[in-house]
PDB file of N, CA and C in Angstrom:
ATOM      1  N   MET A 155      25.935  37.869   3.712  1.00 52.00           N
ATOM      2  CA  MET A 155      26.166  36.479   3.847  1.00 52.00           C
ATOM      3  C   MET A 155      25.601  36.038   5.250  1.00 52.00           C
ATOM      4  N   HIS A 156      25.667  36.941   6.206  1.00 65.00           N
ATOM      5  CA  HIS A 156      25.243  36.558   7.447  1.00 65.00           C
ATOM      6  C   HIS A 156      23.801  36.375   7.506  1.00 65.00           C
ATOM      7  N   ASN A 157      22.925  37.206   6.595  1.00 68.00           N
ATOM      8  CA  ASN A 157      21.637  36.915   6.570  1.00 68.00           C
ATOM      9  C   ASN A 157      21.168  35.528   5.869  1.00 68.00           C
ATOM     10  N   GLN A 158      21.947  35.287   4.789  1.00 71.00           N
ATOM     11  CA  GLN A 158      21.762  34.091   4.197  1.00 71.00           C
ATOM     12  C   GLN A 158      22.055  32.818   5.013  1.00 71.00           C
ATOM     13  N   ALA A 159      23.039  32.875   5.863  1.00 70.00           N
ATOM     14  CA  ALA A 159      23.346  31.970   6.731  1.00 70.00           C
ATOM     15  C   ALA A 159      22.204  31.544   7.868  1.00 70.00           C
ATOM     16  N   ARG A 160      21.536  32.685   8.341  1.00 71.00           N
ATOM     17  CA  ARG A 160      20.503  32.771   9.265  1.00 71.00           C
ATOM     18  C   ARG A 160      19.108  32.217   8.421  1.00 71.00           C
ATOM     19  N   LYS A 161      18.965  32.501   7.199  1.00 67.00           N
ATOM     20  CA  LYS A 161      17.889  31.709   6.708  1.00 67.00           C
ATOM     21  C   LYS A 161      18.157  30.227   6.452  1.00 67.00           C
ATOM     22  N   CYS A 162      19.315  29.758   6.172  1.00 64.00           N
ATOM     23  CA  CYS A 162      19.691  28.533   6.173  1.00 64.00           C
ATOM     24  C   CYS A 162      19.689  27.906   7.420  1.00 64.00           C
ATOM     25  N   PHE A 163      19.799  28.290   8.544  1.00 68.00           N
ATOM     26  CA  PHE A 163      19.650  27.766   9.736  1.00 68.00           C
ATOM     27  C   PHE A 163      18.220  27.546  10.046  1.00 68.00           C
ATOM     28  N   TYR A 164      17.374  28.699   9.939  1.00 63.00           N
ATOM     29  CA  TYR A 164      15.839  28.608  10.122  1.00 63.00           C
ATOM     30  C   TYR A 164      15.411  27.381   9.146  1.00 63.00           C
ATOM     31  N   LEU A 165      15.665  27.426   8.036  1.00 62.00           N
ATOM     32  CA  LEU A 165      15.225  26.433   7.120  1.00 62.00           C
ATOM     33  C   LEU A 165      15.435  24.901   7.741  1.00 62.00           C
ATOM     34  N   LEU A 166      16.830  24.665   7.922  1.00 60.00           N
ATOM     35  CA  LEU A 166      17.180  23.478   8.802  1.00 60.00           C
ATOM     36  C   LEU A 166      16.588  23.333   9.924  1.00 60.00           C
ATOM     37  N   PHE A 167      16.314  24.004  10.848  1.00 61.00           N
ATOM     38  CA  PHE A 167      15.552  23.951  11.996  1.00 61.00           C
ATOM     39  C   PHE A 167      14.237  23.669  11.881  1.00 61.00           C
ATOM     40  N   PHE A 168      13.732  24.250  10.891  1.00 61.00           N
ATOM     41  CA  PHE A 168      11.977  23.966  10.588  1.00 61.00           C
ATOM     42  C   PHE A 168      11.837  22.411  10.065  1.00 61.00           C
ATOM     43  N   LEU A 169      12.868  22.078   9.112  1.00 58.00           N
ATOM     44  CA  LEU A 169      12.820  20.571   8.381  1.00 58.00           C
ATOM     45  C   LEU A 169      13.089  19.701   9.645  1.00 58.00           C
ATOM     46  N   LEU A 170      14.162  19.844  10.561  1.00 59.00           N
ATOM     47  CA  LEU A 170      14.239  18.843  11.510  1.00 59.00           C
ATOM     48  C   LEU A 170      13.222  18.935  12.578  1.00 59.00           C
ATOM     49  N   CYS A 171      12.448  19.808  12.858  1.00 60.00           N
ATOM     50  CA  CYS A 171      11.499  19.900  13.810  1.00 60.00           C
ATOM     51  C   CYS A 171      10.190  19.330  13.230  1.00 60.00           C
ATOM     52  N   ASN A 172       9.887  19.384  11.898  1.00 59.00           N
ATOM     53  CA  ASN A 172       8.737  18.692  11.346  1.00 59.00           C
ATOM     54  C   ASN A 172       8.907  17.320  10.794  1.00 59.00           C
ATOM     55  N   ILE A 173      10.247  16.840  10.912  1.00 55.00           N
ATOM     56  CA  ILE A 173      10.415  15.340  10.640  1.00 55.00           C
ATOM     57  C   ILE A 173       9.848  14.527  11.713  1.00 55.00           C
ATOM     58  N   LYS A 174       8.855  13.612  10.954  1.00 59.00           N
ATOM     59  CA  LYS A 174       8.093  12.675  12.172  1.00 59.00           C
ATOM     60  C   LYS A 174       8.439  11.255  11.678  1.00 59.00           C
ATOM     61  N   VAL A 175       8.931  10.678  12.797  1.00 58.00           N
ATOM     62  CA  VAL A 175       9.206   9.272  12.450  1.00 58.00           C
ATOM     63  C   VAL A 175       7.985   8.315  12.766  1.00 58.00           C
ATOM     64  N   TYR A 176       7.743   7.483  11.653  1.00 65.00           N
ATOM     65  CA  TYR A 176       6.556   6.595  11.960  1.00 65.00           C
ATOM     66  C   TYR A 176       7.072   5.265  11.980  1.00 65.00           C
ATOM     67  N   ALA A 177       6.698   4.429  12.937  1.00 63.00           N
ATOM     68  CA  ALA A 177       7.055   3.023  13.158  1.00 63.00           C
ATOM     69  C   ALA A 177       5.903   2.249  13.327  1.00 63.00           C
ATOM     70  N   GLN A 178       6.025   1.099  12.726  1.00 68.00           N
ATOM     71  CA  GLN A 178       4.856   0.127  12.950  1.00 68.00           C
ATOM     72  C   GLN A 178       5.419  -1.168  13.461  1.00 68.00           C
ATOM     73  N   LEU A 179       4.825  -1.439  14.651  1.00 73.00           N
ATOM     74  CA  LEU A 179       5.383  -2.838  15.345  1.00 73.00           C
ATOM     75  C   LEU A 179       4.563  -3.856  14.815  1.00 73.00           C
ATOM     76  N   TYR A 180       5.061  -5.030  14.337  1.00 70.00           N
ATOM     77  CA  TYR A 180       4.606  -6.188  13.911  1.00 70.00           C
ATOM     78  C   TYR A 180       4.684  -7.231  14.954  1.00 70.00           C
ATOM     79  N   GLN A 181       3.757  -8.001  14.936  1.00 72.00           N
ATOM     80  CA  GLN A 181       3.864  -9.419  15.633  1.00 72.00           C
ATOM     81  C   GLN A 181       3.545 -10.295  15.033  1.00 72.00           C
ATOM     82  N   VAL A 182       4.450 -11.524  15.294  1.00 69.00           N
ATOM     83  CA  VAL A 182       4.394 -12.754  14.504  1.00 69.00           C
ATOM     84  C   VAL A 182       3.122 -13.531  15.017  1.00 69.00           C
ATOM     85  N   VAL A 183       2.313 -14.002  13.790  1.00 68.00           N
ATOM     86  CA  VAL A 183       1.042 -14.563  14.198  1.00 68.00           C
ATOM     87  C   VAL A 183       1.098 -16.285  14.174  1.00 68.00           C
ATOM     88  N   SER A 184       2.003 -16.419  12.995  1.00 69.00           N
ATOM     89  CA  SER A 184       2.165 -17.896  12.970  1.00 69.00           C
ATOM     90  C   SER A 184       3.569 -18.067  12.145  1.00 69.00           C
ATOM     91  N   VAL A 185       4.151 -19.246  12.247  1.00 72.00           N
ATOM     92  CA  VAL A 185       5.278 -19.560  11.452  1.00 72.00           C
ATOM     93  C   VAL A 185       5.070 -20.865  10.749  1.00 72.00           C
ATOM     94  N   GLN A 186       5.121 -20.944   9.541  1.00 70.00           N
ATOM     95  CA  GLN A 186       4.945 -22.095   8.594  1.00 70.00           C
ATOM     96  C   GLN A 186       6.361 -22.791   8.370  1.00 70.00           C
ATOM     97  N   LYS A 187       6.711 -23.943   8.752  1.00 72.00           N
ATOM     98  CA  LYS A 187       7.888 -24.764   8.519  1.00 72.00           C
ATOM     99  C   LYS A 187       7.796 -26.008   7.686  1.00 72.00           C
ATOM    100  N   ASP A 188       6.589 -26.400   7.061  1.00 73.00           N
ATOM    101  CA  ASP A 188       6.223 -27.352   6.534  1.00 73.00           C
ATOM    102  C   ASP A 188       6.339 -27.372   5.005  1.00 73.00           C
ATOM    103  N   HIS A 189       7.015 -26.446   4.542  1.00 74.00           N
ATOM    104  CA  HIS A 189       7.226 -26.318   3.143  1.00 74.00           C
ATOM    105  C   HIS A 189       8.460 -27.104   2.751  1.00 74.00           C
ATOM    106  N   GLU A 190       8.445 -27.682   1.514  1.00 79.00           N
ATOM    107  CA  GLU A 190       9.542 -28.430   1.130  1.00 79.00           C
ATOM    108  C   GLU A 190      10.762 -27.612   0.596  1.00 79.00           C
ATOM    109  N   GLY A 191      10.354 -26.375  -0.354  1.00 83.00           N
ATOM    110  CA  GLY A 191      11.239 -25.593  -0.864  1.00 83.00           C
ATOM    111  C   GLY A 191      11.020 -24.222  -0.340  1.00 83.00           C
ATOM    112  N   GLY A 192      11.836 -23.288  -0.579  1.00 88.00           N
ATOM    113  CA  GLY A 192      11.490 -22.105  -0.008  1.00 88.00           C
ATOM    114  C   GLY A 192      10.325 -21.294  -0.772  1.00 88.00           C
ATOM    115  N   ILE A 193       9.517 -20.417  -0.108  1.00 90.00           N
ATOM    116  CA  ILE A 193       8.419 -19.862  -0.675  1.00 90.00           C
ATOM    117  C   ILE A 193       8.848 -18.717  -1.710  1.00 90.00           C
ATOM    118  N   THR A 194       8.099 -18.728  -2.855  1.00 93.00           N
ATOM    119  CA  THR A 194       8.592 -17.969  -4.002  1.00 93.00           C
ATOM    120  C   THR A 194       7.375 -17.009  -4.178  1.00 93.00           C
ATOM    121  N   VAL A 195       6.003 -17.272  -3.952  1.00 94.00           N
ATOM    122  CA  VAL A 195       5.059 -16.494  -4.540  1.00 94.00           C
ATOM    123  C   VAL A 195       3.742 -16.890  -3.122  1.00 94.00           C
ATOM    124  N   MET A 196       2.943 -15.697  -2.954  1.00 93.00           N
ATOM    125  CA  MET A 196       1.760 -15.972  -2.016  1.00 93.00           C
ATOM    126  C   MET A 196       0.622 -15.270  -2.356  1.00 93.00           C
ATOM    127  N   THR A 197      -0.450 -15.756  -2.169  1.00 94.00           N
ATOM    128  CA  THR A 197      -1.719 -14.747  -2.478  1.00 94.00           C
ATOM    129  C   THR A 197      -2.849 -15.272  -1.520  1.00 94.00           C
ATOM    130  N   LYS A 198      -3.766 -14.416  -1.578  1.00 94.00           N
ATOM    131  CA  LYS A 198      -4.907 -14.929  -0.613  1.00 94.00           C
ATOM    132  C   LYS A 198      -6.335 -15.048  -1.603  1.00 94.00           C
ATOM    133  N   ASP A 199      -6.978 -15.864  -1.105  1.00 94.00           N
ATOM    134  CA  ASP A 199      -8.522 -16.241  -1.860  1.00 94.00           C
ATOM    135  C   ASP A 199      -9.225 -14.950  -1.691  1.00 94.00           C
ATOM    136  N   PRO A 200      -9.962 -14.598  -2.786  1.00 94.00           N
ATOM    137  CA  PRO A 200     -11.068 -13.492  -2.517  1.00 94.00           C
ATOM    138  C   PRO A 200     -11.905 -13.480  -1.439  1.00 94.00           C
ATOM    139  N   GLY A 201     -12.073 -14.709  -0.824  1.00 92.00           N
ATOM    140  CA  GLY A 201     -12.976 -14.679   0.396  1.00 92.00           C
ATOM    141  C   GLY A 201     -12.098 -14.593   1.416  1.00 92.00           C
ATOM    142  N   LYS A 202     -10.885 -14.465   1.382  1.00 92.00           N
ATOM    143  CA  LYS A 202      -9.832 -13.889   2.441  1.00 92.00           C
ATOM    144  C   LYS A 202      -9.919 -15.086   3.555  1.00 92.00           C
ATOM    145  N   LYS A 203     -10.198 -16.377   3.356  1.00 93.00           N
ATOM    146  CA  LYS A 203     -10.128 -17.539   4.106  1.00 93.00           C
ATOM    147  C   LYS A 203      -8.755 -18.337   4.100  1.00 93.00           C
ATOM    148  N   PHE A 204      -8.112 -18.264   2.969  1.00 93.00           N
ATOM    149  CA  PHE A 204      -6.831 -18.989   2.665  1.00 93.00           C
ATOM    150  C   PHE A 204      -5.823 -18.033   2.108  1.00 93.00           C
ATOM    151  N   LEU A 205      -4.552 -18.404   2.602  1.00 92.00           N
ATOM    152  CA  LEU A 205      -3.223 -17.935   2.028  1.00 92.00           C
ATOM    153  C   LEU A 205      -2.818 -19.033   1.308  1.00 92.00           C
ATOM    154  N   ILE A 206      -2.239 -18.963   0.223  1.00 94.00           N
ATOM    155  CA  ILE A 206      -1.952 -19.833  -0.641  1.00 94.00           C
ATOM    156  C   ILE A 206      -0.542 -19.509  -1.021  1.00 94.00           C
ATOM    157  N   ALA A 207       0.330 -20.415  -0.818  1.00 94.00           N
ATOM    158  CA  ALA A 207       1.648 -20.297  -0.931  1.00 94.00           C
ATOM    159  C   ALA A 207       2.421 -21.142  -2.115  1.00 94.00           C
ATOM    160  N   GLY A 208       3.311 -20.906  -2.955  1.00 95.00           N
ATOM    161  CA  GLY A 208       3.944 -21.566  -3.798  1.00 95.00           C
ATOM    162  C   GLY A 208       5.415 -21.680  -3.520  1.00 95.00           C
ATOM    163  N   ASP A 209       6.061 -22.826  -3.856  1.00 94.00           N
ATOM    164  CA  ASP A 209       7.558 -22.625  -3.304  1.00 94.00           C
ATOM    165  C   ASP A 209       8.318 -23.209  -4.433  1.00 94.00           C
ATOM    166  N   SER A 210       9.723 -23.256  -4.223  1.00 94.00           N
ATOM    167  CA  SER A 210      10.566 -23.487  -5.357  1.00 94.00           C
ATOM    168  C   SER A 210      10.496 -24.959  -5.741  1.00 94.00           C
ATOM    169  N   LYS A 211       9.993 -25.891  -5.277  1.00 94.00           N
ATOM    170  CA  LYS A 211       9.916 -27.191  -5.821  1.00 94.00           C
ATOM    171  C   LYS A 211       8.553 -27.498  -6.519  1.00 94.00           C
ATOM    172  N   GLY A 212       7.610 -26.494  -6.600  1.00 95.00           N
ATOM    173  CA  GLY A 212       6.627 -26.552  -7.357  1.00 95.00           C
ATOM    174  C   GLY A 212       5.280 -27.129  -6.805  1.00 95.00           C
ATOM    175  N   ASN A 213       5.379 -26.805  -5.185  1.00 95.00           N
ATOM    176  CA  ASN A 213       4.215 -27.195  -4.641  1.00 95.00           C
ATOM    177  C   ASN A 213       3.249 -25.867  -4.241  1.00 95.00           C
ATOM    178  N   LEU A 214       1.979 -26.151  -3.981  1.00 96.00           N
ATOM    179  CA  LEU A 214       0.979 -25.238  -3.204  1.00 96.00           C
ATOM    180  C   LEU A 214       0.604 -25.472  -2.059  1.00 96.00           C
ATOM    181  N   TYR A 215       0.590 -24.679  -0.994  1.00 94.00           N
ATOM    182  CA  TYR A 215      -0.033 -24.932   0.092  1.00 94.00           C
ATOM    183  C   TYR A 215      -1.037 -24.055   0.500  1.00 94.00           C
ATOM    184  N   PHE A 216      -2.066 -24.387   1.257  1.00 94.00           N
ATOM    185  CA  PHE A 216      -3.175 -23.546   1.315  1.00 94.00           C
ATOM    186  C   PHE A 216      -3.339 -23.649   2.969  1.00 94.00           C
ATOM    187  N   HIS A 217      -3.240 -22.558   3.463  1.00 91.00           N
ATOM    188  CA  HIS A 217      -3.200 -21.979   4.903  1.00 91.00           C
ATOM    189  C   HIS A 217      -4.377 -21.588   5.235  1.00 91.00           C
ATOM    190  N   ASP A 218      -4.934 -21.954   6.350  1.00 92.00           N
ATOM    191  CA  ASP A 218      -6.039 -21.257   7.006  1.00 92.00           C
ATOM    192  C   ASP A 218      -5.640 -19.881   7.533  1.00 92.00           C
ATOM    193  N   LEU A 219      -6.301 -18.800   7.120  1.00 89.00           N
ATOM    194  CA  LEU A 219      -5.682 -17.386   7.453  1.00 89.00           C
ATOM    195  C   LEU A 219      -6.137 -17.192   8.982  1.00 89.00           C
ATOM    196  N   LYS A 220      -7.176 -17.825   9.504  1.00 89.00           N
ATOM    197  CA  LYS A 220      -7.413 -17.406  10.862  1.00 89.00           C
ATOM    198  C   LYS A 220      -6.580 -18.541  12.028  1.00 89.00           C
ATOM    199  N   THR A 221      -6.223 -19.587  11.500  1.00 88.00           N
ATOM    200  CA  THR A 221      -5.517 -20.550  12.349  1.00 88.00           C
ATOM    201  C   THR A 221      -4.100 -20.576  11.918  1.00 88.00           C
ATOM    202  N   GLY A 222      -3.581 -20.520  10.750  1.00 85.00           N
ATOM    203  CA  GLY A 222      -2.218 -20.513  10.145  1.00 85.00           C
ATOM    204  C   GLY A 222      -2.121 -21.911   9.859  1.00 85.00           C
ATOM    205  N   GLU A 223      -2.998 -22.903  10.050  1.00 89.00           N
ATOM    206  CA  GLU A 223      -2.838 -24.430  10.029  1.00 89.00           C
ATOM    207  C   GLU A 223      -2.554 -24.408   8.379  1.00 89.00           C
ATOM    208  N   THR A 224      -1.758 -25.534   7.923  1.00 91.00           N
ATOM    209  CA  THR A 224      -1.991 -26.003   6.690  1.00 91.00           C
ATOM    210  C   THR A 224      -3.048 -26.800   6.472  1.00 91.00           C
ATOM    211  N   VAL A 225      -4.075 -26.463   5.334  1.00 93.00           N
ATOM    212  CA  VAL A 225      -5.286 -27.148   5.136  1.00 93.00           C
ATOM    213  C   VAL A 225      -5.036 -28.347   4.213  1.00 93.00           C
ATOM    214  N   LYS A 226      -4.039 -27.644   3.114  1.00 94.00           N
ATOM    215  CA  LYS A 226      -3.921 -28.825   1.935  1.00 94.00           C
ATOM    216  C   LYS A 226      -2.536 -28.468   1.432  1.00 94.00           C
ATOM    217  N   SER A 227      -1.878 -29.377   0.590  1.00 94.00           N
ATOM    218  CA  SER A 227      -0.814 -29.170   0.033  1.00 94.00           C
ATOM    219  C   SER A 227      -0.728 -30.042  -1.317  1.00 94.00           C
ATOM    220  N   ILE A 228      -0.336 -29.507  -2.488  1.00 95.00           N
ATOM    221  CA  ILE A 228      -0.316 -30.360  -3.704  1.00 95.00           C
ATOM    222  C   ILE A 228       0.952 -30.120  -4.537  1.00 95.00           C
ATOM    223  N   LYS A 229       1.366 -31.149  -4.953  1.00 96.00           N
ATOM    224  CA  LYS A 229       2.430 -31.055  -6.019  1.00 96.00           C
ATOM    225  C   LYS A 229       1.758 -30.488  -7.245  1.00 96.00           C
ATOM    226  N   ALA A 230       1.868 -29.321  -7.794  1.00 95.00           N
ATOM    227  CA  ALA A 230       1.397 -28.606  -8.700  1.00 95.00           C
ATOM    228  C   ALA A 230       2.370 -28.602  -9.911  1.00 95.00           C
ATOM    229  N   HIS A 231       3.693 -28.536  -9.688  1.00 96.00           N
ATOM    230  CA  HIS A 231       4.665 -28.278 -10.835  1.00 96.00           C
ATOM    231  C   HIS A 231       5.680 -28.872 -10.366  1.00 96.00           C
ATOM    232  N   TRP A 232       6.577 -29.224 -11.523  1.00 95.00           N
ATOM    233  CA  TRP A 232       8.013 -29.813 -11.494  1.00 95.00           C
ATOM    234  C   TRP A 232       9.035 -28.508 -11.142  1.00 95.00           C
ATOM    235  N   ALA A 233       8.514 -27.441 -11.521  1.00 96.00           N
ATOM    236  CA  ALA A 233       9.468 -26.277 -11.427  1.00 96.00           C
ATOM    237  C   ALA A 233       8.922 -25.275 -10.350  1.00 96.00           C
ATOM    238  N   GLU A 234       9.742 -24.308 -10.264  1.00 96.00           N
ATOM    239  CA  GLU A 234       9.275 -23.219  -9.135  1.00 96.00           C
ATOM    240  C   GLU A 234       8.061 -22.466  -9.395  1.00 96.00           C
ATOM    241  N   VAL A 235       7.153 -22.338  -8.460  1.00 96.00           N
ATOM    242  CA  VAL A 235       6.052 -21.629  -8.809  1.00 96.00           C
ATOM    243  C   VAL A 235       6.351 -20.123  -8.857  1.00 96.00           C
ATOM    244  N   SER A 236       6.216 -19.361  -9.965  1.00 96.00           N
ATOM    245  CA  SER A 236       6.564 -18.013  -9.992  1.00 96.00           C
ATOM    246  C   SER A 236       5.208 -17.173  -9.822  1.00 96.00           C
ATOM    247  N   GLN A 237       3.907 -17.627 -10.087  1.00 96.00           N
ATOM    248  CA  GLN A 237       2.826 -16.753 -10.309  1.00 96.00           C
ATOM    249  C   GLN A 237       1.580 -17.350  -9.651  1.00 96.00           C
ATOM    250  N   LEU A 238       0.797 -16.702  -9.001  1.00 97.00           N
ATOM    251  CA  LEU A 238      -0.411 -17.377  -8.320  1.00 97.00           C
ATOM    252  C   LEU A 238      -1.436 -16.246  -8.528  1.00 97.00           C
ATOM    253  N   GLN A 239      -2.531 -16.417  -8.881  1.00 95.00           N
ATOM    254  CA  GLN A 239      -3.495 -15.489  -9.322  1.00 95.00           C
ATOM    255  C   GLN A 239      -5.069 -15.879  -9.385  1.00 95.00           C
ATOM    256  N   PHE A 240      -5.936 -15.322  -9.003  1.00 96.00           N
ATOM    257  CA  PHE A 240      -7.341 -15.737  -9.109  1.00 96.00           C
ATOM    258  C   PHE A 240      -7.791 -14.948 -10.483  1.00 96.00           C
ATOM    259  N   ASN A 241      -8.725 -15.633 -10.764  1.00 95.00           N
ATOM    260  CA  ASN A 241      -9.435 -15.039 -12.139  1.00 95.00           C
ATOM    261  C   ASN A 241     -10.362 -13.856 -11.535  1.00 95.00           C
ATOM    262  N   SER A 242     -11.138 -13.156 -12.544  1.00 93.00           N
ATOM    263  CA  SER A 242     -11.802 -12.186 -11.962  1.00 93.00           C
ATOM    264  C   SER A 242     -13.076 -12.628 -11.147  1.00 93.00           C
ATOM    265  N   THR A 243     -13.641 -13.871 -11.356  1.00 93.00           N
ATOM    266  CA  THR A 243     -14.633 -14.316 -10.584  1.00 93.00           C
ATOM    267  C   THR A 243     -14.257 -14.911  -9.070  1.00 93.00           C
ATOM    268  N   GLY A 244     -12.901 -15.054  -9.065  1.00 92.00           N
ATOM    269  CA  GLY A 244     -12.394 -15.657  -7.799  1.00 92.00           C
ATOM    270  C   GLY A 244     -12.593 -17.211  -7.593  1.00 92.00           C
ATOM    271  N   ARG A 245     -13.050 -17.699  -8.637  1.00 94.00           N
ATOM    272  CA  ARG A 245     -13.124 -19.156  -8.592  1.00 94.00           C
ATOM    273  C   ARG A 245     -12.432 -19.941  -9.215  1.00 94.00           C
ATOM    274  N   LEU A 246     -11.427 -19.541  -9.942  1.00 96.00           N
ATOM    275  CA  LEU A 246     -10.378 -20.208 -10.476  1.00 96.00           C
ATOM    276  C   LEU A 246      -8.914 -19.727 -10.163  1.00 96.00           C
ATOM    277  N   LEU A 247      -8.300 -20.447  -9.597  1.00 96.00           N
ATOM    278  CA  LEU A 247      -6.768 -20.171  -9.108  1.00 96.00           C
ATOM    279  C   LEU A 247      -5.736 -20.686 -10.452  1.00 96.00           C
ATOM    280  N   ILE A 248      -5.079 -19.794 -10.586  1.00 96.00           N
ATOM    281  CA  ILE A 248      -4.008 -19.886 -11.743  1.00 96.00           C
ATOM    282  C   ILE A 248      -2.543 -19.961 -11.371  1.00 96.00           C
ATOM    283  N   SER A 249      -1.959 -20.773 -11.797  1.00 97.00           N
ATOM    284  CA  SER A 249      -0.448 -20.941 -11.085  1.00 97.00           C
ATOM    285  C   SER A 249       0.318 -21.307 -12.501  1.00 97.00           C
ATOM    286  N   ALA A 250       1.582 -20.566 -12.219  1.00 97.00           N
ATOM    287  CA  ALA A 250       2.441 -20.769 -13.472  1.00 97.00           C
ATOM    288  C   ALA A 250       3.930 -20.738 -13.049  1.00 97.00           C
ATOM    289  N   THR A 251       4.795 -21.416 -13.796  1.00 96.00           N
ATOM    290  CA  THR A 251       6.157 -21.462 -13.701  1.00 96.00           C
ATOM    291  C   THR A 251       6.990 -20.464 -14.695  1.00 96.00           C
ATOM    292  N   HIS A 252       8.204 -20.517 -14.324  1.00 92.00           N
ATOM    293  CA  HIS A 252       9.044 -19.647 -15.445  1.00 92.00           C
ATOM    294  C   HIS A 252       9.197 -20.323 -16.658  1.00 92.00           C
ATOM    295  N   ASP A 253       9.253 -21.745 -16.647  1.00 93.00           N
ATOM    296  CA  ASP A 253       9.425 -22.276 -17.997  1.00 93.00           C
ATOM    297  C   ASP A 253       8.234 -22.402 -18.771  1.00 93.00           C
ATOM    298  N   GLY A 254       6.876 -21.658 -18.309  1.00 93.00           N
ATOM    299  CA  GLY A 254       5.896 -21.481 -19.265  1.00 93.00           C
ATOM    300  C   GLY A 254       4.745 -22.472 -18.848  1.00 93.00           C
ATOM    301  N   GLU A 255       4.956 -23.380 -17.980  1.00 96.00           N
ATOM    302  CA  GLU A 255       3.686 -24.219 -17.575  1.00 96.00           C
ATOM    303  C   GLU A 255       2.616 -23.439 -16.848  1.00 96.00           C
ATOM    304  N   ILE A 256       1.391 -23.721 -17.163  1.00 96.00           N
ATOM    305  CA  ILE A 256       0.191 -22.968 -16.494  1.00 96.00           C
ATOM    306  C   ILE A 256      -0.781 -23.902 -16.096  1.00 96.00           C
ATOM    307  N   LYS A 257      -1.220 -23.868 -14.726  1.00 97.00           N
ATOM    308  CA  LYS A 257      -2.304 -24.760 -14.497  1.00 97.00           C
ATOM    309  C   LYS A 257      -3.386 -23.814 -13.937  1.00 97.00           C
ATOM    310  N   ILE A 258      -4.548 -24.516 -14.166  1.00 96.00           N
ATOM    311  CA  ILE A 258      -5.827 -23.862 -13.421  1.00 96.00           C
ATOM    312  C   ILE A 258      -6.399 -24.834 -12.662  1.00 96.00           C
ATOM    313  N   PHE A 259      -6.810 -24.371 -11.367  1.00 95.00           N
ATOM    314  CA  PHE A 259      -7.391 -25.122 -10.377  1.00 95.00           C
ATOM    315  C   PHE A 259      -8.959 -24.505 -10.002  1.00 95.00           C
ATOM    316  N   ASP A 260      -9.960 -25.407 -10.091  1.00 93.00           N
ATOM    317  CA  ASP A 260     -11.050 -24.926  -9.726  1.00 93.00           C
ATOM    318  C   ASP A 260     -11.095 -24.659  -7.953  1.00 93.00           C
ATOM    319  N   PHE A 261     -11.374 -23.398  -7.741  1.00 75.00           N
ATOM    320  CA  PHE A 261     -11.157 -23.155  -6.207  1.00 75.00           C
ATOM    321  C   PHE A 261     -12.543 -23.296  -5.446  1.00 75.00           C
TER     322      PHE A 261
END
């Protein structure tokens, strides 16, 4: 039993000595407060120029990724935006709601 306790101690010591804690510090780049409803979905365009956000009131917001400024906002739906996706060519932005409405925008 003494030998088994020693093995458990060494195993525990080995595990504790080899645990590494990785932490990543994040810095706030910009804060967006001009949305009517709470943000429900976000995506970026394939060219990585814009962050597009959909909110609970059906609006779409286009933010410049470099400056964080709102470039454009549109009332796209009457229900909460649940999905935002670009097509395979990156030219069409598709937005959808939980009630089944889908809209396609030529980006």
